PDB file of C-alpha atoms in Angstrom:
ATOM      1  CA  MET A  14       8.331  44.466  20.064  1.00 47.00           C
ATOM      2  CA  SER A  15       7.096  41.845  22.485  1.00 49.00           C
ATOM      3  CA  LYS A  16       3.779  41.620  20.606  1.00 52.00           C
ATOM      4  CA  ALA A  17       5.617  41.032  17.331  1.00 50.00           C
ATOM      5  CA  VAL A  18       7.757  38.325  18.930  1.00 50.00           C
ATOM      6  CA  SER A  19       4.689  36.750  20.503  1.00 57.00           C
ATOM      7  CA  LEU A  20       2.863  36.726  17.138  1.00 53.00           C
ATOM      8  CA  GLN A  21       5.904  35.211  15.457  1.00 61.00           C
ATOM      9  CA  ASP A  22       6.040  32.462  18.084  1.00 64.00           C
ATOM     10  CA  ARG A  23       2.381  31.642  17.493  1.00 68.00           C
ATOM     11  CA  ARG A  24       2.595  31.683  13.713  1.00 69.00           C
ATOM     12  CA  PRO A  25       3.458  27.941  13.359  1.00 73.00           C
ATOM     13  CA  TRP A  26       0.476  27.073  15.551  1.00 75.00           C
ATOM     14  CA  LEU A  27      -1.814  29.319  13.504  1.00 72.00           C
ATOM     15  CA  ILE A  28      -0.605  27.714  10.274  1.00 76.00           C
ATOM     16  CA  ALA A  29      -1.193  24.213  11.652  1.00 77.00           C
ATOM     17  CA  PHE A  30      -4.604  25.059  13.142  1.00 79.00           C
ATOM     18  CA  LEU A  31      -6.769  24.657  10.018  1.00 81.00           C
ATOM     19  CA  PRO A  32      -5.148  21.370   8.853  1.00 82.00           C
ATOM     20  CA  ALA A  33      -5.469  20.047  12.409  1.00 83.00           C
ATOM     21  CA  VAL A  34      -9.169  20.944  12.527  1.00 85.00           C
ATOM     22  CA  PHE A  35      -9.705  19.368   9.100  1.00 85.00           C
ATOM     23  CA  LEU A  36      -8.008  16.122  10.172  1.00 85.00           C
ATOM     24  CA  PHE A  37      -9.931  16.041  13.444  1.00 84.00           C
ATOM     25  CA  VAL A  38     -13.337  16.559  11.789  1.00 85.00           C
ATOM     26  CA  PHE A  39     -12.878  14.325   8.747  1.00 84.00           C
ATOM     27  CA  PHE A  40     -10.481  11.713  10.117  1.00 82.00           C
ATOM     28  CA  GLY A  41     -10.395  11.706  13.911  1.00 82.00           C
ATOM     29  CA  LEU A  42     -14.147  11.847  14.550  1.00 86.00           C
ATOM     30  CA  PRO A  43     -15.144   9.229  11.915  1.00 84.00           C
ATOM     31  CA  ASN A  44     -12.547   6.813  13.269  1.00 82.00           C
ATOM     32  CA  ALA A  45     -13.709   7.457  16.830  1.00 85.00           C
ATOM     33  CA  MET A  46     -17.276   6.696  15.743  1.00 85.00           C
ATOM     34  CA  LEU A  47     -16.052   3.583  13.958  1.00 83.00           C
ATOM     35  CA  LEU A  48     -14.334   2.426  17.140  1.00 84.00           C
ATOM     36  CA  SER A  49     -17.444   3.003  19.260  1.00 85.00           C
ATOM     37  CA  ILE A  50     -19.717   1.209  16.756  1.00 84.00           C
ATOM     38  CA  SER A  51     -17.417  -1.825  16.778  1.00 82.00           C
ATOM     39  CA  PHE A  52     -18.354  -2.436  20.432  1.00 84.00           C
ATOM     40  CA  LEU A  53     -22.108  -2.235  19.811  1.00 81.00           C
ATOM     41  CA  LYS A  54     -24.452  -5.091  19.001  1.00 80.00           C
ATOM     42  CA  THR A  55     -26.476  -5.202  15.787  1.00 76.00           C
ATOM     43  CA  GLU A  56     -29.895  -6.803  15.705  1.00 75.00           C
ATOM     44  CA  ALA A  57     -32.173  -6.951  12.648  1.00 66.00           C
ATOM     45  CA  GLN A  58     -29.753  -4.660  10.775  1.00 67.00           C
ATOM     46  CA  GLN A  59     -30.095  -1.996  13.469  1.00 72.00           C
ATOM     47  CA  LEU A  60     -27.497  -0.793  15.960  1.00 72.00           C
ATOM     48  CA  THR A  61     -28.425  -1.281  19.599  1.00 76.00           C
ATOM     49  CA  GLY A  62     -26.976   0.411  22.661  1.00 73.00           C
ATOM     50  CA  GLU A  63     -25.720  -2.892  24.063  1.00 76.00           C
ATOM     51  CA  LEU A  64     -21.945  -3.109  24.509  1.00 79.00           C
ATOM     52  CA  THR A  65     -20.344  -6.361  23.436  1.00 80.00           C
ATOM     53  CA  LEU A  66     -17.058  -7.963  22.380  1.00 82.00           C
ATOM     54  CA  ASP A  67     -18.844 -10.541  20.225  1.00 82.00           C
ATOM     55  CA  ASN A  68     -17.927  -8.665  17.029  1.00 82.00           C
ATOM     56  CA  TYR A  69     -14.207  -9.153  17.630  1.00 86.00           C
ATOM     57  CA  VAL A  70     -14.717 -12.727  18.843  1.00 85.00           C
ATOM     58  CA  PHE A  71     -16.600 -13.455  15.609  1.00 84.00           C
ATOM     59  CA  LEU A  72     -13.795 -12.048  13.454  1.00 83.00           C
ATOM     60  CA  PHE A  73     -11.045 -14.047  15.142  1.00 84.00           C
ATOM     61  CA  THR A  74     -13.003 -17.308  15.288  1.00 84.00           C
ATOM     62  CA  GLU A  75     -14.733 -17.294  11.887  1.00 83.00           C
ATOM     63  CA  GLN A  76     -12.268 -18.908   9.488  1.00 85.00           C
ATOM     64  CA  THR A  77     -13.474 -16.999   6.410  1.00 84.00           C
ATOM     65  CA  TYR A  78     -12.737 -13.577   7.877  1.00 83.00           C
ATOM     66  CA  LEU A  79      -9.577 -14.675   9.655  1.00 86.00           C
ATOM     67  CA  GLU A  80      -8.319 -15.841   6.261  1.00 87.00           C
ATOM     68  CA  ALA A  81      -9.359 -12.481   4.778  1.00 88.00           C
ATOM     69  CA  LEU A  82      -7.279 -10.677   7.418  1.00 87.00           C
ATOM     70  CA  LEU A  83      -4.234 -12.869   6.814  1.00 89.00           C
ATOM     71  CA  ARG A  84      -4.666 -12.587   3.042  1.00 90.00           C
ATOM     72  CA  THR A  85      -4.841  -8.798   3.312  1.00 90.00           C
ATOM     73  CA  PHE A  86      -1.497  -8.540   5.074  1.00 88.00           C
ATOM     74  CA  PHE A  87       0.076 -11.178   2.844  1.00 92.00           C
ATOM     75  CA  VAL A  88      -0.982  -9.135  -0.188  1.00 92.00           C
ATOM     76  CA  GLY A  89       0.266  -5.905   1.420  1.00 90.00           C
ATOM     77  CA  VAL A  90       3.681  -7.314   2.311  1.00 90.00           C
ATOM     78  CA  SER A  91       4.059  -9.021  -1.074  1.00 93.00           C
ATOM     79  CA  VAL A  92       3.140  -5.856  -2.987  1.00 93.00           C
ATOM     80  CA  GLY A  93       5.473  -3.748  -0.826  1.00 91.00           C
ATOM     81  CA  ILE A  94       8.447  -6.073  -1.365  1.00 92.00           C
ATOM     82  CA  LEU A  95       7.737  -6.542  -5.075  1.00 94.00           C
ATOM     83  CA  ASP A  96       7.414  -2.804  -5.677  1.00 92.00           C
ATOM     84  CA  VAL A  97      10.662  -1.798  -3.935  1.00 92.00           C
ATOM     85  CA  VAL A  98      12.557  -4.615  -5.709  1.00 92.00           C
ATOM     86  CA  LEU A  99      11.240  -3.518  -9.114  1.00 92.00           C
ATOM     87  CA  ALA A 100      11.422   0.210  -8.396  1.00 90.00           C
ATOM     88  CA  PHE A 101      15.001   0.318  -7.101  1.00 90.00           C
ATOM     89  CA  PRO A 102      16.880  -0.332 -10.396  1.00 89.00           C
ATOM     90  CA  LEU A 103      14.463   1.894 -12.310  1.00 89.00           C
ATOM     91  CA  ALA A 104      14.775   4.738  -9.797  1.00 88.00           C
ATOM     92  CA  TYR A 105      18.575   4.352  -9.711  1.00 87.00           C
ATOM     93  CA  PHE A 106      18.757   4.577 -13.499  1.00 87.00           C
ATOM     94  CA  LEU A 107      16.470   7.612 -13.657  1.00 87.00           C
ATOM     95  CA  VAL A 108      18.475   9.447 -10.979  1.00 85.00           C
ATOM     96  CA  ARG A 109      21.929   8.649 -12.395  1.00 83.00           C
ATOM     97  CA  THR A 110      21.284   8.885 -16.152  1.00 81.00           C
ATOM     98  CA  ASN A 111      22.600  11.885 -18.073  1.00 80.00           C
ATOM     99  CA  SER A 112      20.437  11.225 -21.104  1.00 77.00           C
ATOM    100  CA  ARG A 113      18.683  14.200 -22.645  1.00 81.00           C
ATOM    101  CA  TRP A 114      15.569  12.020 -22.645  1.00 82.00           C
ATOM    102  CA  ARG A 115      15.622  11.789 -18.837  1.00 79.00           C
ATOM    103  CA  GLY A 116      12.459  13.835 -18.433  1.00 81.00           C
ATOM    104  CA  LEU A 117      10.603  11.681 -20.951  1.00 83.00           C
ATOM    105  CA  LEU A 118      11.829   8.499 -19.256  1.00 83.00           C
ATOM    106  CA  ILE A 119      10.579   9.737 -15.876  1.00 83.00           C
ATOM    107  CA  ALA A 120       7.222  10.602 -17.451  1.00 83.00           C
ATOM    108  CA  LEU A 121       6.969   7.097 -18.941  1.00 83.00           C
ATOM    109  CA  ALA A 122       7.822   5.533 -15.569  1.00 81.00           C
ATOM    110  CA  LEU A 123       4.987   7.482 -13.960  1.00 82.00           C
ATOM    111  CA  ALA A 124       2.578   7.060 -16.887  1.00 81.00           C
ATOM    112  CA  PRO A 125       0.397   4.437 -15.117  1.00 79.00           C
ATOM    113  CA  LEU A 126      -0.799   7.222 -12.809  1.00 81.00           C
ATOM    114  CA  LEU A 127      -2.540   8.865 -15.778  1.00 81.00           C
ATOM    115  CA  ALA A 128      -5.125   6.070 -15.915  1.00 80.00           C
ATOM    116  CA  SER A 129      -7.542   5.237 -13.126  1.00 81.00           C
ATOM    117  CA  VAL A 130      -7.025   2.157 -10.971  1.00 84.00           C
ATOM    118  CA  VAL A 131     -10.179   0.577 -12.408  1.00 85.00           C
ATOM    119  CA  VAL A 132      -8.934   0.961 -15.989  1.00 86.00           C
ATOM    120  CA  ARG A 133      -5.519  -0.512 -15.128  1.00 87.00           C
ATOM    121  CA  THR A 134      -7.123  -3.376 -13.225  1.00 87.00           C
ATOM    122  CA  TYR A 135      -9.415  -4.267 -16.112  1.00 87.00           C
ATOM    123  CA  GLY A 136      -6.314  -4.303 -18.298  1.00 87.00           C
ATOM    124  CA  TRP A 137      -4.961  -7.094 -16.088  1.00 88.00           C
ATOM    125  CA  TYR A 138      -8.389  -8.757 -16.211  1.00 88.00           C
ATOM    126  CA  VAL A 139      -8.054  -8.947 -20.008  1.00 87.00           C
ATOM    127  CA  ILE A 140      -4.565 -10.439 -19.634  1.00 88.00           C
ATOM    128  CA  LEU A 141      -5.175 -12.911 -16.805  1.00 86.00           C
ATOM    129  CA  ASN A 142      -8.665 -14.305 -17.418  1.00 86.00           C
ATOM    130  CA  ARG A 143      -9.033 -17.871 -18.665  1.00 83.00           C
ATOM    131  CA  PHE A 144      -9.344 -16.775 -22.308  1.00 84.00           C
ATOM    132  CA  GLY A 145      -6.963 -13.845 -21.947  1.00 82.00           C
ATOM    133  CA  VAL A 146      -3.624 -12.896 -23.448  1.00 85.00           C
ATOM    134  CA  ALA A 147      -1.497 -14.761 -20.878  1.00 85.00           C
ATOM    135  CA  ASN A 148      -3.155 -18.095 -21.594  1.00 86.00           C
ATOM    136  CA  ASP A 149      -3.019 -17.474 -25.360  1.00 85.00           C
ATOM    137  CA  VAL A 150       0.715 -16.777 -25.254  1.00 86.00           C
ATOM    138  CA  MET A 151       1.506 -19.798 -23.067  1.00 86.00           C
ATOM    139  CA  LEU A 152      -0.547 -22.056 -25.333  1.00 86.00           C
ATOM    140  CA  TRP A 153       1.220 -20.665 -28.408  1.00 85.00           C
ATOM    141  CA  LEU A 154       4.641 -21.242 -26.810  1.00 83.00           C
ATOM    142  CA  GLY A 155       3.686 -24.750 -25.757  1.00 81.00           C
ATOM    143  CA  VAL A 156       4.253 -24.046 -22.066  1.00 80.00           C
ATOM    144  CA  ILE A 157       0.781 -25.371 -21.184  1.00 80.00           C
ATOM    145  CA  GLU A 158      -1.631 -27.774 -22.877  1.00 80.00           C
ATOM    146  CA  GLN A 159      -4.825 -26.519 -21.260  1.00 83.00           C
ATOM    147  CA  ARG A 160      -5.908 -23.063 -20.220  1.00 85.00           C
ATOM    148  CA  LEU A 161      -5.088 -22.133 -16.619  1.00 82.00           C
ATOM    149  CA  THR A 162      -7.350 -20.356 -14.156  1.00 82.00           C
ATOM    150  CA  LEU A 163      -5.112 -17.430 -13.219  1.00 81.00           C
ATOM    151  CA  MET A 164      -7.928 -15.458 -11.637  1.00 82.00           C
ATOM    152  CA  PRO A 165      -9.703 -14.939  -9.348  1.00 84.00           C
ATOM    153  CA  SER A 166      -6.678 -15.515  -7.129  1.00 86.00           C
ATOM    154  CA  THR A 167      -4.425 -13.873  -4.573  1.00 88.00           C
ATOM    155  CA  GLY A 168      -1.609 -13.833  -7.120  1.00 89.00           C
ATOM    156  CA  ALA A 169      -3.726 -11.811  -9.562  1.00 89.00           C
ATOM    157  CA  ILE A 170      -4.494  -9.277  -6.826  1.00 92.00           C
ATOM    158  CA  ILE A 171      -0.789  -8.938  -6.019  1.00 92.00           C
ATOM    159  CA  ILE A 172       0.127  -8.420  -9.684  1.00 91.00           C
ATOM    160  CA  GLY A 173      -2.581  -5.804 -10.217  1.00 90.00           C
ATOM    161  CA  LEU A 174      -1.753  -3.840  -7.071  1.00 92.00           C
ATOM    162  CA  ALA A 175       2.007  -4.030  -7.651  1.00 91.00           C
ATOM    163  CA  HIS A 176       1.540  -2.532 -11.110  1.00 89.00           C
ATOM    164  CA  SER A 177      -0.762   0.206  -9.825  1.00 88.00           C
ATOM    165  CA  LEU A 178       1.518   1.214  -6.930  1.00 90.00           C
ATOM    166  CA  LEU A 179       4.916   0.873  -8.617  1.00 89.00           C
ATOM    167  CA  PRO A 180       5.122   4.602  -9.567  1.00 89.00           C
ATOM    168  CA  TYR A 181       4.764   5.598  -5.900  1.00 89.00           C
ATOM    169  CA  ALA A 182       7.704   3.387  -4.951  1.00 89.00           C
ATOM    170  CA  VAL A 183       9.727   4.825  -7.850  1.00 89.00           C
ATOM    171  CA  LEU A 184       9.065   8.397  -6.682  1.00 87.00           C
ATOM    172  CA  THR A 185       9.989   7.550  -3.079  1.00 88.00           C
ATOM    173  CA  LEU A 186      13.225   5.835  -4.074  1.00 89.00           C
ATOM    174  CA  MET A 187      14.159   8.591  -6.524  1.00 87.00           C
ATOM    175  CA  GLY A 188      14.027  11.040  -3.617  1.00 84.00           C
ATOM    176  CA  ALA A 189      16.244   8.818  -1.473  1.00 84.00           C
ATOM    177  CA  LEU A 190      18.746   7.995  -4.232  1.00 83.00           C
ATOM    178  CA  GLY A 191      18.872  11.605  -5.380  1.00 82.00           C
ATOM    179  CA  GLY A 192      20.256  12.538  -1.963  1.00 81.00           C
ATOM    180  CA  ILE A 193      23.230  10.161  -2.311  1.00 78.00           C
ATOM    181  CA  ASN A 194      26.323  11.898  -3.637  1.00 79.00           C
ATOM    182  CA  PRO A 195      27.687   9.966  -6.656  1.00 79.00           C
ATOM    183  CA  SER A 196      31.194  10.860  -5.467  1.00 81.00           C
ATOM    184  CA  LEU A 197      30.771   8.352  -2.642  1.00 80.00           C
ATOM    185  CA  GLU A 198      30.430   5.528  -5.154  1.00 77.00           C
ATOM    186  CA  LYS A 199      33.401   6.777  -7.172  1.00 79.00           C
ATOM    187  CA  ALA A 200      35.500   7.054  -4.007  1.00 82.00           C
ATOM    188  CA  ALA A 201      34.615   3.497  -2.959  1.00 79.00           C
ATOM    189  CA  MET A 202      35.507   2.079  -6.384  1.00 79.00           C
ATOM    190  CA  SER A 203      38.734   4.107  -6.514  1.00 79.00           C
ATOM    191  CA  LEU A 204      39.732   2.392  -3.262  1.00 78.00           C
ATOM    192  CA  GLY A 205      39.320  -1.029  -4.846  1.00 78.00           C
ATOM    193  CA  ALA A 206      35.684  -1.884  -4.178  1.00 76.00           C
ATOM    194  CA  SER A 207      33.894  -3.705  -6.959  1.00 78.00           C
ATOM    195  CA  ARG A 208      30.668  -2.253  -8.343  1.00 80.00           C
ATOM    196  CA  PHE A 209      28.661  -4.933  -6.521  1.00 81.00           C
ATOM    197  CA  ARG A 210      30.420  -4.299  -3.204  1.00 83.00           C
ATOM    198  CA  CYS A 211      29.969  -0.559  -3.666  1.00 82.00           C
ATOM    199  CA  PHE A 212      26.259  -1.126  -4.154  1.00 81.00           C
ATOM    200  CA  VAL A 213      25.907  -3.410  -1.117  1.00 80.00           C
ATOM    201  CA  GLU A 214      28.053  -1.408   1.313  1.00 80.00           C
ATOM    202  CA  VAL A 215      27.506   2.186   0.133  1.00 81.00           C
ATOM    203  CA  VAL A 216      24.361   2.690  -1.945  1.00 81.00           C
ATOM    204  CA  LEU A 217      22.033   0.179  -0.284  1.00 82.00           C
ATOM    205  CA  PRO A 218      22.586   1.330   3.346  1.00 82.00           C
ATOM    206  CA  LEU A 219      22.145   4.991   2.374  1.00 82.00           C
ATOM    207  CA  ALA A 220      18.999   4.195   0.373  1.00 84.00           C
ATOM    208  CA  LEU A 221      17.482   1.989   3.087  1.00 84.00           C
ATOM    209  CA  PRO A 222      15.198   4.742   4.507  1.00 82.00           C
ATOM    210  CA  GLY A 223      13.825   5.225   0.986  1.00 83.00           C
ATOM    211  CA  LEU A 224      13.307   1.468   0.618  1.00 87.00           C
ATOM    212  CA  ILE A 225      11.406   1.376   3.893  1.00 85.00           C
ATOM    213  CA  GLY A 226       9.385   4.437   2.872  1.00 84.00           C
ATOM    214  CA  GLY A 227       8.498   2.891  -0.493  1.00 87.00           C
ATOM    215  CA  PHE A 228       7.494  -0.339   1.216  1.00 88.00           C
ATOM    216  CA  ILE A 229       5.294   1.459   3.764  1.00 86.00           C
ATOM    217  CA  LEU A 230       3.594   3.536   1.063  1.00 86.00           C
ATOM    218  CA  SER A 231       2.894   0.522  -1.167  1.00 88.00           C
ATOM    219  CA  PHE A 232       1.817  -1.615   1.783  1.00 89.00           C
ATOM    220  CA  SER A 233      -0.535   0.991   3.240  1.00 86.00           C
ATOM    221  CA  VAL A 234      -2.370   1.536  -0.047  1.00 87.00           C
ATOM    222  CA  ALA A 235      -2.441  -2.188  -0.892  1.00 90.00           C
ATOM    223  CA  ILE A 236      -4.107  -3.312   2.341  1.00 89.00           C
ATOM    224  CA  SER A 237      -6.847  -0.704   1.965  1.00 86.00           C
ATOM    225  CA  ALA A 238      -7.445  -1.201  -1.774  1.00 88.00           C
ATOM    226  CA  TYR A 239     -10.925  -2.245  -2.835  1.00 88.00           C
ATOM    227  CA  ALA A 240     -11.286  -2.012  -6.635  1.00 88.00           C
ATOM    228  CA  THR A 241      -8.376  -4.284  -7.596  1.00 89.00           C
ATOM    229  CA  PRO A 242      -9.218  -7.107  -5.123  1.00 91.00           C
ATOM    230  CA  ALA A 243     -12.897  -6.881  -6.076  1.00 89.00           C
ATOM    231  CA  ILE A 244     -12.145  -7.242  -9.806  1.00 89.00           C
ATOM    232  CA  LEU A 245      -9.213  -9.689  -9.760  1.00 89.00           C
ATOM    233  CA  GLY A 246     -10.138 -11.556  -6.590  1.00 86.00           C
ATOM    234  CA  GLY A 247     -13.897 -11.556  -6.469  1.00 79.00           C
ATOM    235  CA  PRO A 248     -16.033 -13.017  -3.673  1.00 80.00           C
ATOM    236  CA  ALA A 249     -13.931 -16.203  -3.551  1.00 81.00           C
ATOM    237  CA  THR A 250     -10.748 -14.319  -2.632  1.00 86.00           C
ATOM    238  CA  GLN A 251     -11.839 -11.755  -0.096  1.00 87.00           C
ATOM    239  CA  VAL A 252      -9.581  -9.209   1.575  1.00 89.00           C
ATOM    240  CA  MET A 253     -10.529  -6.930   4.446  1.00 89.00           C
ATOM    241  CA  ALA A 254     -11.644  -4.047   2.227  1.00 88.00           C
ATOM    242  CA  THR A 255     -14.073  -6.182   0.213  1.00 88.00           C
ATOM    243  CA  ALA A 256     -15.344  -7.908   3.368  1.00 88.00           C
ATOM    244  CA  ILE A 257     -15.926  -4.538   5.081  1.00 87.00           C
ATOM    245  CA  TYR A 258     -17.795  -3.282   2.006  1.00 86.00           C
ATOM    246  CA  GLY A 259     -20.005  -6.376   2.079  1.00 86.00           C
ATOM    247  CA  PHE A 260     -20.880  -5.975   5.750  1.00 83.00           C
ATOM    248  CA  MET A 261     -21.507  -2.234   5.470  1.00 82.00           C
ATOM    249  CA  THR A 262     -23.557  -2.111   2.256  1.00 82.00           C
ATOM    250  CA  GLN A 263     -25.022  -5.573   1.648  1.00 79.00           C
ATOM    251  CA  LEU A 264     -25.444  -7.308   5.007  1.00 76.00           C
ATOM    252  CA  LEU A 265     -25.959  -3.971   6.789  1.00 79.00           C
ATOM    253  CA  ASP A 266     -24.076  -5.272   9.832  1.00 79.00           C
ATOM    254  CA  TRP A 267     -22.232  -2.099  10.782  1.00 83.00           C
ATOM    255  CA  SER A 268     -20.899  -3.540  14.035  1.00 85.00           C
ATOM    256  CA  ILE A 269     -18.846  -6.316  12.455  1.00 85.00           C
ATOM    257  CA  GLY A 270     -17.847  -4.083   9.540  1.00 84.00           C
ATOM    258  CA  ALA A 271     -16.596  -1.451  11.988  1.00 86.00           C
ATOM    259  CA  ALA A 272     -14.751  -4.107  14.012  1.00 87.00           C
ATOM    260  CA  MET A 273     -13.001  -5.323  10.843  1.00 87.00           C
ATOM    261  CA  ALA A 274     -12.025  -1.749   9.988  1.00 87.00           C
ATOM    262  CA  VAL A 275     -10.636  -1.181  13.500  1.00 87.00           C
ATOM    263  CA  VAL A 276      -8.600  -4.402  13.355  1.00 85.00           C
ATOM    264  CA  LEU A 277      -7.212  -3.375   9.962  1.00 84.00           C
ATOM    265  CA  ILE A 278      -6.324   0.153  11.120  1.00 84.00           C
ATOM    266  CA  VAL A 279      -4.722  -0.938  14.403  1.00 85.00           C
ATOM    267  CA  SER A 280      -2.738  -3.748  12.754  1.00 80.00           C
ATOM    268  CA  SER A 281      -1.460  -1.481   9.990  1.00 78.00           C
ATOM    269  CA  LEU A 282      -0.558   1.304  12.445  1.00 81.00           C
ATOM    270  CA  LEU A 283       1.444  -1.188  14.490  1.00 82.00           C
ATOM    271  CA  LEU A 284       3.344  -2.299  11.405  1.00 77.00           C
ATOM    272  CA  PHE A 285       3.906   1.340  10.366  1.00 74.00           C
ATOM    273  CA  TYR A 286       5.311   2.072  13.816  1.00 78.00           C
ATOM    274  CA  LEU A 287       7.733  -0.850  13.647  1.00 76.00           C
ATOM    275  CA  ALA A 288       8.815   0.097  10.113  1.00 71.00           C
ATOM    276  CA  ALA A 289       9.264   3.758  11.091  1.00 70.00           C
ATOM    277  CA  ARG A 290      11.365   2.738  14.102  1.00 73.00           C
ATOM    278  CA  ALA A 291      13.500   0.558  11.845  1.00 68.00           C
ATOM    279  CA  GLY A 292      13.910   3.420   9.372  1.00 63.00           C
ATOM    280  CA  ALA A 293      14.806   5.925  12.084  1.00 65.00           C
ATOM    281  CA  ARG A 294      17.335   3.522  13.585  1.00 65.00           C
ATOM    282  CA  THR A 295      18.900   2.974  10.162  1.00 59.00           C
ATOM    283  CA  ALA A 296      19.054   6.710   9.447  1.00 57.00           C
ATOM    284  CA  SER A 297      20.803   7.381  12.755  1.00 59.00           C
ATOM    285  CA  LEU A 298      23.588   4.869  12.058  1.00 57.00           C
TER     286      LEU A 298
END
């Protein structure tokens, strides 16, 4: 009896053992190596055993890469906010609708996931380039007299990433809104609350953890994205991912590339922690 109880007590640990080993080998160790390399000096494209802080000093004093860091987080925050703002009404409609086409509507909302990020990004390239659809339409409408350079630019990167990551925000918010009992809204309106006040004081506070979750998910993927910034931003509009790729594969300066990766990981983890604390505090109210 005691052996059975003991085995049952250990079962959760046994179940978690293999995933923990997998994460340690393929996530923990590579990041530990990345951290150690960031404190080493590179000479003639070769790592040396000399410890130094020059890699981090270079990143925070070189204007080009400081701008890349700031641009990365500006893009991440912008994409996160844009996605939750666009996803909320869509997710609310999909959760509350009684249409027999609900399944089809959900499939259409998630349809962008069926195409690769590269394909979707090149779709925006066709739209936003100087001789693309956007310029053609604005010229036809008389909004502009000369073609505009819409890309490469930070705005183009934000648009491309927001489109690519919108389905993830929709899924996150659908889960949060699906847990809100519609009777709460009916009760609030039966007591005299307008539809707008019901939304602000009932639906929005209850959906706030889902909003924060959708923002974190969109933000985390956006700041680490490479393909979309490389295509829509190019070398003139670098973000951390494209800069890291350049250092690691073209300049072969692993030390600075690793330092940039560490700064990106630590900064994003700090923001995740603050957002998670805010979400937990909201959920406990």
